[in-house]
Short mmCIF file of C-alpha atoms and ligand atoms in Angstrom, two decimals:
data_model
loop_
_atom_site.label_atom_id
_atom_site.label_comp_id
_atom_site.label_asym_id
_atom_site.label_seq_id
_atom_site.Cartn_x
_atom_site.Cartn_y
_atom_site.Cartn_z
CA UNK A 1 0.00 0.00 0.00
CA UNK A 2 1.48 3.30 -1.29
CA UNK A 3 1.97 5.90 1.68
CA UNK A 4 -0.45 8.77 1.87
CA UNK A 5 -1.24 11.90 1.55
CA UNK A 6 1.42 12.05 -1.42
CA UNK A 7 4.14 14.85 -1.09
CA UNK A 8 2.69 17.78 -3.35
CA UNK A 9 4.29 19.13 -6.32
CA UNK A 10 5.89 22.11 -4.86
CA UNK A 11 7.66 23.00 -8.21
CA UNK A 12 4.85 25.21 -9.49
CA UNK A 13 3.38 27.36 -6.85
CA UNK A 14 -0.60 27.53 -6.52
CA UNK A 15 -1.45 30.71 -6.61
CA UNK A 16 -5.28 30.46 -6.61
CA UNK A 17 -5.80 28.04 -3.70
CA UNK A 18 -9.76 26.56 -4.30
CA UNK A 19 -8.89 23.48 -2.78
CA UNK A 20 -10.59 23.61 0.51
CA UNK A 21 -10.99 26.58 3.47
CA UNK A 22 -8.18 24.69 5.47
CA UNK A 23 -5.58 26.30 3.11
CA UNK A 24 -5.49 30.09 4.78
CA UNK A 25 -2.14 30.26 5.92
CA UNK A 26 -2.12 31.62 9.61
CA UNK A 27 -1.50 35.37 8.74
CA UNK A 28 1.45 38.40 10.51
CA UNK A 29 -1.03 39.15 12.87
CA UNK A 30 -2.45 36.06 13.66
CA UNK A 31 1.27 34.63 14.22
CA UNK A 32 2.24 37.88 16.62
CA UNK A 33 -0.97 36.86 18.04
CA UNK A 34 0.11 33.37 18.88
CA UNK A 35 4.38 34.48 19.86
CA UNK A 36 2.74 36.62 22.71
CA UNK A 37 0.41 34.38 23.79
CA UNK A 38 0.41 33.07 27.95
CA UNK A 39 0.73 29.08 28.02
CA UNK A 40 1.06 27.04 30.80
CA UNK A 41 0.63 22.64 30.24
CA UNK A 42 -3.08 22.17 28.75
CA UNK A 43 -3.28 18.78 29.92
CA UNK A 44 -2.77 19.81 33.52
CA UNK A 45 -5.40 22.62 33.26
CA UNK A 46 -2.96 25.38 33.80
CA UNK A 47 -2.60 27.25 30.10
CA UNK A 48 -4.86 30.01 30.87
CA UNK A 49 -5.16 30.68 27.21
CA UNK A 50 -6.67 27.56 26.47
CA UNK A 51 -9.77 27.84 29.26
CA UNK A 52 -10.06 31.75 27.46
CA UNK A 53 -10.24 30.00 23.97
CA UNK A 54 -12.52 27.33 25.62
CA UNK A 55 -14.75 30.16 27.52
CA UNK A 56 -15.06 32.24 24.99
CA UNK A 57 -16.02 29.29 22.74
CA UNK A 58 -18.69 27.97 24.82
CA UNK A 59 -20.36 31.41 25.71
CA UNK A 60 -21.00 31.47 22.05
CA UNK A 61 -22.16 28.09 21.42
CA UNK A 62 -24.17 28.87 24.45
CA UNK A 63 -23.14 26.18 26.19
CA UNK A 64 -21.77 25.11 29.97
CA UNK A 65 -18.64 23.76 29.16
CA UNK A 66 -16.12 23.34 26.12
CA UNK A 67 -12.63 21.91 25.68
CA UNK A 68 -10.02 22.84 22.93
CA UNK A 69 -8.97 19.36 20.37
CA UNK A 70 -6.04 19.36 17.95
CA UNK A 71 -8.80 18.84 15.00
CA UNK A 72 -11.92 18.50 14.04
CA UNK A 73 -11.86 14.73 13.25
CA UNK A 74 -11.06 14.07 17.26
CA UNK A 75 -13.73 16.48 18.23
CA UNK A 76 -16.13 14.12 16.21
CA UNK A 77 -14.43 10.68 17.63
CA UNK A 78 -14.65 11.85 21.32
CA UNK A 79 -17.74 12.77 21.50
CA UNK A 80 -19.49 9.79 19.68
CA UNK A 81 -17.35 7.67 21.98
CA UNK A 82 -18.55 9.97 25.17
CA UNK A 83 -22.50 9.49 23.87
CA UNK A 84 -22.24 5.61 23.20
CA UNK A 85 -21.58 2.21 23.91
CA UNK A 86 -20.02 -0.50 21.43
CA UNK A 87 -23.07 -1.96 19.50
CA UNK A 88 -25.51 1.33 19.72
CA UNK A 89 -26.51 2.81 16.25
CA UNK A 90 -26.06 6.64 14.99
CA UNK A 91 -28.39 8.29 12.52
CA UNK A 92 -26.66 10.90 10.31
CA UNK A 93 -26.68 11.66 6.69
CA UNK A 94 -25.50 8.95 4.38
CA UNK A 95 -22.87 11.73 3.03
CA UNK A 96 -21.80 12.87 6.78
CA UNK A 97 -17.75 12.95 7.16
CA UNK A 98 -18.16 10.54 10.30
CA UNK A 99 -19.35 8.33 7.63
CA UNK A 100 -16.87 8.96 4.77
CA UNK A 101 -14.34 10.46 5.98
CA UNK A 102 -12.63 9.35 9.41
CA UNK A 103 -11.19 6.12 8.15
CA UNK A 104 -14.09 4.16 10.41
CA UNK A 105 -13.42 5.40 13.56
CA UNK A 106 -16.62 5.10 15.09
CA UNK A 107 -16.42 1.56 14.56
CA UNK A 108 -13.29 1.02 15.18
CA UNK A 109 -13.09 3.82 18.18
CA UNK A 110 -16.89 3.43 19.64
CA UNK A 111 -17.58 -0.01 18.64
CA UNK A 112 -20.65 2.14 16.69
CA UNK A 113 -22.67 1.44 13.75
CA UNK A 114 -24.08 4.13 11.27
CA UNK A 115 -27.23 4.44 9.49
CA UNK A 116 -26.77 6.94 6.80
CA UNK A 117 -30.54 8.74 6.19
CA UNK A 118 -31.15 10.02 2.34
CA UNK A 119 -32.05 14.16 1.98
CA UNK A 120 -31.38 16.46 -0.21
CA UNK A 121 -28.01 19.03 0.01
CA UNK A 122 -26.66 16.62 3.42
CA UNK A 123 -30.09 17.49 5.11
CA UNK A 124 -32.64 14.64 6.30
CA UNK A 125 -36.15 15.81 7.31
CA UNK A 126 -37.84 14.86 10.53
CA UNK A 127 -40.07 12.70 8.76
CA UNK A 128 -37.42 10.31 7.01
CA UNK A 129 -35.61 10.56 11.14
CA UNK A 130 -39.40 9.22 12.41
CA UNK A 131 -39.02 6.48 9.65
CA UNK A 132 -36.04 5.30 10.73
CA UNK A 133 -36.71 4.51 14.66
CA UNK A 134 -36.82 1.25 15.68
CA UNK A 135 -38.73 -0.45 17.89
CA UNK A 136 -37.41 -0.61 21.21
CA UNK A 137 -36.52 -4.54 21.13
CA UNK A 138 -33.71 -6.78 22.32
CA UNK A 139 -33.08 -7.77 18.87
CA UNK A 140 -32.36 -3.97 17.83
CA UNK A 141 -29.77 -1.86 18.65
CA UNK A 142 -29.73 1.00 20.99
CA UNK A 143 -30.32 4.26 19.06
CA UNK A 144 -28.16 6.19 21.00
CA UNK A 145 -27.53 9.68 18.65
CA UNK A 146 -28.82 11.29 15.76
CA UNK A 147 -25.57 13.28 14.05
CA UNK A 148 -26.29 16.93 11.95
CA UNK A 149 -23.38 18.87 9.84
CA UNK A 150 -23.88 22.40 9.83
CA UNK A 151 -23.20 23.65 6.99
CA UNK A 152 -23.24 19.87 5.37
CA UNK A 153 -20.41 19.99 3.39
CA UNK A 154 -20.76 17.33 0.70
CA UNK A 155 -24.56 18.93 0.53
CA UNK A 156 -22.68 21.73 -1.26
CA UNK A 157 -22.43 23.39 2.15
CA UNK A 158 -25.97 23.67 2.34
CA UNK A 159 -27.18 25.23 5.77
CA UNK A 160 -29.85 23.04 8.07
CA UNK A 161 -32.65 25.92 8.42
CA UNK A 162 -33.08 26.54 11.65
CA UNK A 163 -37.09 25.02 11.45
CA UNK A 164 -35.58 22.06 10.01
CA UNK A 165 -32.88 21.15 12.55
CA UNK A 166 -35.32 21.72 15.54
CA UNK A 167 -37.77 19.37 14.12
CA UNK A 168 -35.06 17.00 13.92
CA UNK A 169 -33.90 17.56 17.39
CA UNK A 170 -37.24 17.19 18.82
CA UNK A 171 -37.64 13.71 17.32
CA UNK A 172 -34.40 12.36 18.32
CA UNK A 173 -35.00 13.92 21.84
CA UNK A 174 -38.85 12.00 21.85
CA UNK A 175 -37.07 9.22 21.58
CA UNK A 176 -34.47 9.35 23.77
CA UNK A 177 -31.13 10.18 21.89
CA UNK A 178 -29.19 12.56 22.05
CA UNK A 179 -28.37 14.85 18.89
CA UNK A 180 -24.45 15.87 18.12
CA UNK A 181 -23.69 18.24 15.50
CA UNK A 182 -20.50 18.25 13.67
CA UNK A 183 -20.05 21.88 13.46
CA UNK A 184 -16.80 21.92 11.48
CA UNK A 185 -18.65 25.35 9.43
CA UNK A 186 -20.95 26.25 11.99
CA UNK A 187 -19.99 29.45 11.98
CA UNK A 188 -20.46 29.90 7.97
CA UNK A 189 -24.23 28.90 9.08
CA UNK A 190 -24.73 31.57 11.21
CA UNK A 191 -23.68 34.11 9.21
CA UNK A 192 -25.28 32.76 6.15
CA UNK A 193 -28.46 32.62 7.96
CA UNK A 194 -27.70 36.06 10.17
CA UNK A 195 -28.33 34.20 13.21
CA UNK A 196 -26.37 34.09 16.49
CA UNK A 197 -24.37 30.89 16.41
CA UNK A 198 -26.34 30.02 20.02
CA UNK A 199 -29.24 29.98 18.05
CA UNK A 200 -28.28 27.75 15.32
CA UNK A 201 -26.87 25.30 17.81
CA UNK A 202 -29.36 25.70 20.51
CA UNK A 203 -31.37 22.51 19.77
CA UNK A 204 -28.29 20.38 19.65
CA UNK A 205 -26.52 18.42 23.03
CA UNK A 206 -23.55 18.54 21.43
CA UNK A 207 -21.17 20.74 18.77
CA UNK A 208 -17.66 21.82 17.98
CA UNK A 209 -16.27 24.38 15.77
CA UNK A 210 -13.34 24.19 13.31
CA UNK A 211 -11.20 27.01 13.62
CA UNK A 212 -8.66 25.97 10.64
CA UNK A 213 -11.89 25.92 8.00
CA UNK A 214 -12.14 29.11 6.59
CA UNK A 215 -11.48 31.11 10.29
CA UNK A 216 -7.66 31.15 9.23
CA UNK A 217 -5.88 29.72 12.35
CA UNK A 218 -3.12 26.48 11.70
CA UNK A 219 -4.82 24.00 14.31
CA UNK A 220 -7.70 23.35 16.60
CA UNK A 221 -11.31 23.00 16.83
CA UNK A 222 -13.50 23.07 20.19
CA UNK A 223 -16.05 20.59 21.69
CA UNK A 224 -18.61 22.80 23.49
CA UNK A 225 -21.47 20.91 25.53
CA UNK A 226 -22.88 20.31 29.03
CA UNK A 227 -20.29 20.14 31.86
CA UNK A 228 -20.37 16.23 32.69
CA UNK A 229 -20.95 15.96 29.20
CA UNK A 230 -17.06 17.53 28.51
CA UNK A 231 -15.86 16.24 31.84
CA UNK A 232 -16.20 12.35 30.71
CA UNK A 233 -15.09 13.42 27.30
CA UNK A 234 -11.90 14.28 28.96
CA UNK A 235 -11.03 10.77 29.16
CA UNK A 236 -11.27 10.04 25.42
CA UNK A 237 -9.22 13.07 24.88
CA UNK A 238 -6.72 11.59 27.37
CA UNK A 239 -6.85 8.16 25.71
CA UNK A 240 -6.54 8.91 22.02
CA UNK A 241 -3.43 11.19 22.51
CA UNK A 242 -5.02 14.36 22.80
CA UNK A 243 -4.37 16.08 25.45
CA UNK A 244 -1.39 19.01 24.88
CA UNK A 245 0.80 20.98 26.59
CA UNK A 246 1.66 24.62 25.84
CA UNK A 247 -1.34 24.64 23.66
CA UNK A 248 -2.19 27.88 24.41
CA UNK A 249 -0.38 29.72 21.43
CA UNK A 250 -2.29 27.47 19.03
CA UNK A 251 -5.80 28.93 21.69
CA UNK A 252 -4.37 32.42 20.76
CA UNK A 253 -4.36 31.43 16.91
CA UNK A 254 -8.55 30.54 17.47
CA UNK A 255 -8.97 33.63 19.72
CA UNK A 256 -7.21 35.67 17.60
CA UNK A 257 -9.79 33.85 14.37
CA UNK A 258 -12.96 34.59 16.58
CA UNK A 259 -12.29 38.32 17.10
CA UNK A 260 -11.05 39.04 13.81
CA UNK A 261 -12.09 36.33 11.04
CA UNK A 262 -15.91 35.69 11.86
CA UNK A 263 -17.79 38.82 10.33
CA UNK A 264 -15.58 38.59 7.08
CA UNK A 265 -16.78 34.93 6.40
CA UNK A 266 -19.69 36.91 4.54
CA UNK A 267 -17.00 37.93 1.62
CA UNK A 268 -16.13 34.51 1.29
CA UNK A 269 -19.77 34.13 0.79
CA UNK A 270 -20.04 36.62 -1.48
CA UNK A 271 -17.09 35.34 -3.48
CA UNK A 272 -18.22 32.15 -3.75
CA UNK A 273 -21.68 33.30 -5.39
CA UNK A 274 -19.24 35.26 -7.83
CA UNK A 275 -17.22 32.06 -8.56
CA UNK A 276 -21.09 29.99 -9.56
CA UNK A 277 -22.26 32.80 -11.31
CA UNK A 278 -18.96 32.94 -13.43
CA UNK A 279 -18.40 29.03 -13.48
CA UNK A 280 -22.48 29.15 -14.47
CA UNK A 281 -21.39 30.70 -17.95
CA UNK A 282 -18.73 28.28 -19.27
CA UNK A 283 -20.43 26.10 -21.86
CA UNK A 284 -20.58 22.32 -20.26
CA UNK A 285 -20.57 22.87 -16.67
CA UNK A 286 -23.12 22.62 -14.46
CA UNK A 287 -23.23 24.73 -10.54
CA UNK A 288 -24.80 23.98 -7.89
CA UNK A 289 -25.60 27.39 -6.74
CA UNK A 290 -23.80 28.05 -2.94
CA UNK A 291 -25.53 28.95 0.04
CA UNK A 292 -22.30 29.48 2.18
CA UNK A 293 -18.48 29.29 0.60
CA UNK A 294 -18.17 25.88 -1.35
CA UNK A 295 -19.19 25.70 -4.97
CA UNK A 296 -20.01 22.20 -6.26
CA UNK A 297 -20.22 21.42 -10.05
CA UNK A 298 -20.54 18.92 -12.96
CA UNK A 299 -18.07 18.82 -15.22
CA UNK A 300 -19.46 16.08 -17.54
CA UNK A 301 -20.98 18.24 -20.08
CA UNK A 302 -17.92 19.42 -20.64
CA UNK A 303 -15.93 16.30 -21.69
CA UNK A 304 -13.80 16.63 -18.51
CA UNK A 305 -13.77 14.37 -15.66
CA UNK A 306 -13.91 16.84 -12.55
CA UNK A 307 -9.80 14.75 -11.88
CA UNK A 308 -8.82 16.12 -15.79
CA UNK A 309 -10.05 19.55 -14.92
CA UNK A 310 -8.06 19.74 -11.53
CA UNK A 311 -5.20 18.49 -13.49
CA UNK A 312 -5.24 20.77 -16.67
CA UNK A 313 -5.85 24.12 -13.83
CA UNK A 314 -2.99 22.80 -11.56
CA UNK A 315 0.28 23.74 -13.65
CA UNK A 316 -1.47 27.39 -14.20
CA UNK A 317 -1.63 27.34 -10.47
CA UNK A 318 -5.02 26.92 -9.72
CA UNK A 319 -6.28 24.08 -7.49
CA UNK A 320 -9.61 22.81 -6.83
CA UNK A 321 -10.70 19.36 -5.12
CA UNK A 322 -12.24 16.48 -6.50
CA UNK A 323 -15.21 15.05 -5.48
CA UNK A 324 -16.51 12.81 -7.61
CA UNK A 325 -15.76 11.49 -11.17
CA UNK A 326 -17.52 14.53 -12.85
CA UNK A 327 -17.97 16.56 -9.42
CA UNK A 328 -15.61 19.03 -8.52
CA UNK A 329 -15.29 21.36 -5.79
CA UNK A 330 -13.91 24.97 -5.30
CA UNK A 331 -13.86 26.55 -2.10
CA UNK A 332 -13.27 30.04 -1.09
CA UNK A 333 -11.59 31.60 2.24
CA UNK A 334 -9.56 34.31 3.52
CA UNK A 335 -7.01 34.20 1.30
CA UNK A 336 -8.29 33.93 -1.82
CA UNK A 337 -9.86 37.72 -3.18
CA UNK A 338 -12.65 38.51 -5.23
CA UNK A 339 -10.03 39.96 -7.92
CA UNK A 340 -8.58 35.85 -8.23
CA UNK A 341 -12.02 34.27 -8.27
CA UNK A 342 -12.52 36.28 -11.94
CA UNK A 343 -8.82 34.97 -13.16
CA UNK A 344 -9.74 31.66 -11.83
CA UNK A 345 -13.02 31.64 -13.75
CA UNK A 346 -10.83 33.27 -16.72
CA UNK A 347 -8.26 29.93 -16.52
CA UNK A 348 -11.01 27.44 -16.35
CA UNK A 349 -12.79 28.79 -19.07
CA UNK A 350 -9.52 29.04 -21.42
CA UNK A 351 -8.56 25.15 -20.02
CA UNK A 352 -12.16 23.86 -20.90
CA UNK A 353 -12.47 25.98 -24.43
CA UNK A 354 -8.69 24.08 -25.29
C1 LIG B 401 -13.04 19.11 7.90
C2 LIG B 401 -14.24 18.46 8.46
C3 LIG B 401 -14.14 17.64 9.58
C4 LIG B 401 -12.83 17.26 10.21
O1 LIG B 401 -12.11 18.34 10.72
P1 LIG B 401 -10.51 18.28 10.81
O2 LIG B 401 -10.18 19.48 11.63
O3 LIG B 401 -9.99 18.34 9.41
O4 LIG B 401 -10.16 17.01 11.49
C5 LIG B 401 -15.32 17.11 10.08
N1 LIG B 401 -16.51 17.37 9.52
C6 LIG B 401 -16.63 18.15 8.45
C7 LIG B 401 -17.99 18.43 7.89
C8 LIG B 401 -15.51 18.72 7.87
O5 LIG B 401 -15.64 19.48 6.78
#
């Protein structure tokens, strides 16, 4: 088995970085931010910067308690671990990353299974949720959690209305589970839907926030939910190696992102409906139109498998990611302006027309 991920081509610079929202590079300020930054040893509860980053982080997630993760993918692994027992069953979208993309660690992690629900954009109605309760039986697992993504990023980064998600939430709570969401762009949700990120979270137990998605800072994400909740979750941060030590200047990084990088995640917004509406005109591809900053398309009517395209725009320096044979993705952040999103659509259209 070959070793991945593969070292990248570093021979022709990229430029126009569509590849995903965890490409910002952690910018001057952010980096004085992080050299002046107070640490102490995380694990032992003594980096003050860490409980401010985990404060400030749960006062607006409006929740009691919150603790600070190297990424995103443990903040997803601890909790399901901290909600279940080997053998219950989680109901998320069929698309959700626990699903596809964290190499099976609920099973192999929480001794979990998955049932994926259908829906539109990475969204599952309350209906289709209702459908999909068992019967409590001895023959039937324990339905332990229902799992949300907000914004559901293979939907297109579709946002869960905020209607939506509390139907949801009052099903799974009728029935005794618990819901979790994966809130790797929550905060692209609540500016998308100009609500208070409380708000959009309110009707969920659990939730963490990415802060290297789009919010600019090199590592971290935060777990926010009820005190006992986070206190048992210690444990699983304990076991699977994360606990840190001077983590504090990588808190500073994610204090430094919610002060400064929050508000502006409306211009990647805004570029991203420039990038559809210019990808919209080039004869043979197909947008799905963006609610928040990633822009899904088809590239079939174009001859191109969505692989060919990222390969044809990656020696002009542009890179997108691929997510499907003829779907591609391009996703836009704090370093990418509204100035490159034209010459990107400019290169694409000159590498389809060739
Ligand atoms: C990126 C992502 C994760 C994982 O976060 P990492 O910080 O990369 O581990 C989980 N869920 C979703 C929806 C994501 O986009």
């Amino acid at each position: 088995m070959s070793y991945e991920p593969k070292r990248a081509d570093f021979s022709v610079p990229v430029r126009i970085n569509l590849y995903s929202d965890t490409q910002t590079r952690p910018s001057p300020a952010m980096k004085e931010a992080m050299m002046a930054a107070e640490v102490g040893d995380e694990q032992g509860g003594s980096d003050p910067t860490v409980w401010e980053l985990c404060d400030r982080t749960a006062a607006l997630l409006g929740k009691e308690a919150a603790m600070f993760m190297p990424s995103g993918t443990m903040c997803n692994q601890v909790a399901l671990a901290t909600h279940c027992r080997p053998g219950d069953e989680i109901l998320a979208h069929e698309d959700a990353h626990i699903q596809s993309s964290e190499a099976g660690g609920p099973g192999a992690i929480s001794g979990v299974m998955i049932r994926g629900l259908p829906g539109a954009r990475g969204i599952f109605s309350a209906d289709t949720l209702r459908d999909a309760i068992r019967p409590v039986s001895r023959y039937a697992p324990a339905q332990r959690l229902v799992e949300v993504e907000q914004t559901a990023n293979k939907g297109g980064g579709a946002c869960w209305p905020i209607g939506d998600l509390k139907a949801v939430a009052d099903v799974a709570h009728q029935h005794g589970m618990k819901v979790h969401m994966d809130g790797a762009r929550v905060l692209n949700a609540a500016v998308a839907l100009g609500v208070a990120a409380a708000d959009v979270v309110a009707d969920c137990d659990t939730v963490w926030l990415d802060f290297t998605k789009g919010l600019g800072a090199p590592l971290g994400a935060v777990l926010a939910g009820p005190g006992d909740f986070i206190g048992e979750a210690w444990r699983w941060k304990q076991r699977l190696g994360g606990s840190m030590r001077q983590g504090g200047m990588n808190a500073a990084a994610c204090i430094y992102a919610l002060q400064h990088n929050v508000a502006r995640l409306a211009e990647d917004h805004a570029n991203a409906a420039g990038l559809a509406h210019g990808m919209a005109q080039i004869p043979g591809i197909v947008v799905e139109m963006p609610e928040t900053n990633m822009v899904f398309f088809d590239t079939k009517g174009a001859g191109l498998t969505a692989a060919e395209l990222a390969a044809r725009l990656r020696p002009l320096g542009v890179t997108i990611s691929v997510s499907g044979s003829y779907r591609g993705r391009a996703c836009t952040h704090l370093d990418v302006t509204a100035a490159q999103i034209e010459e990107a659509v400019a290169i694409m259209r000159s590498v389809i027309a060739a």
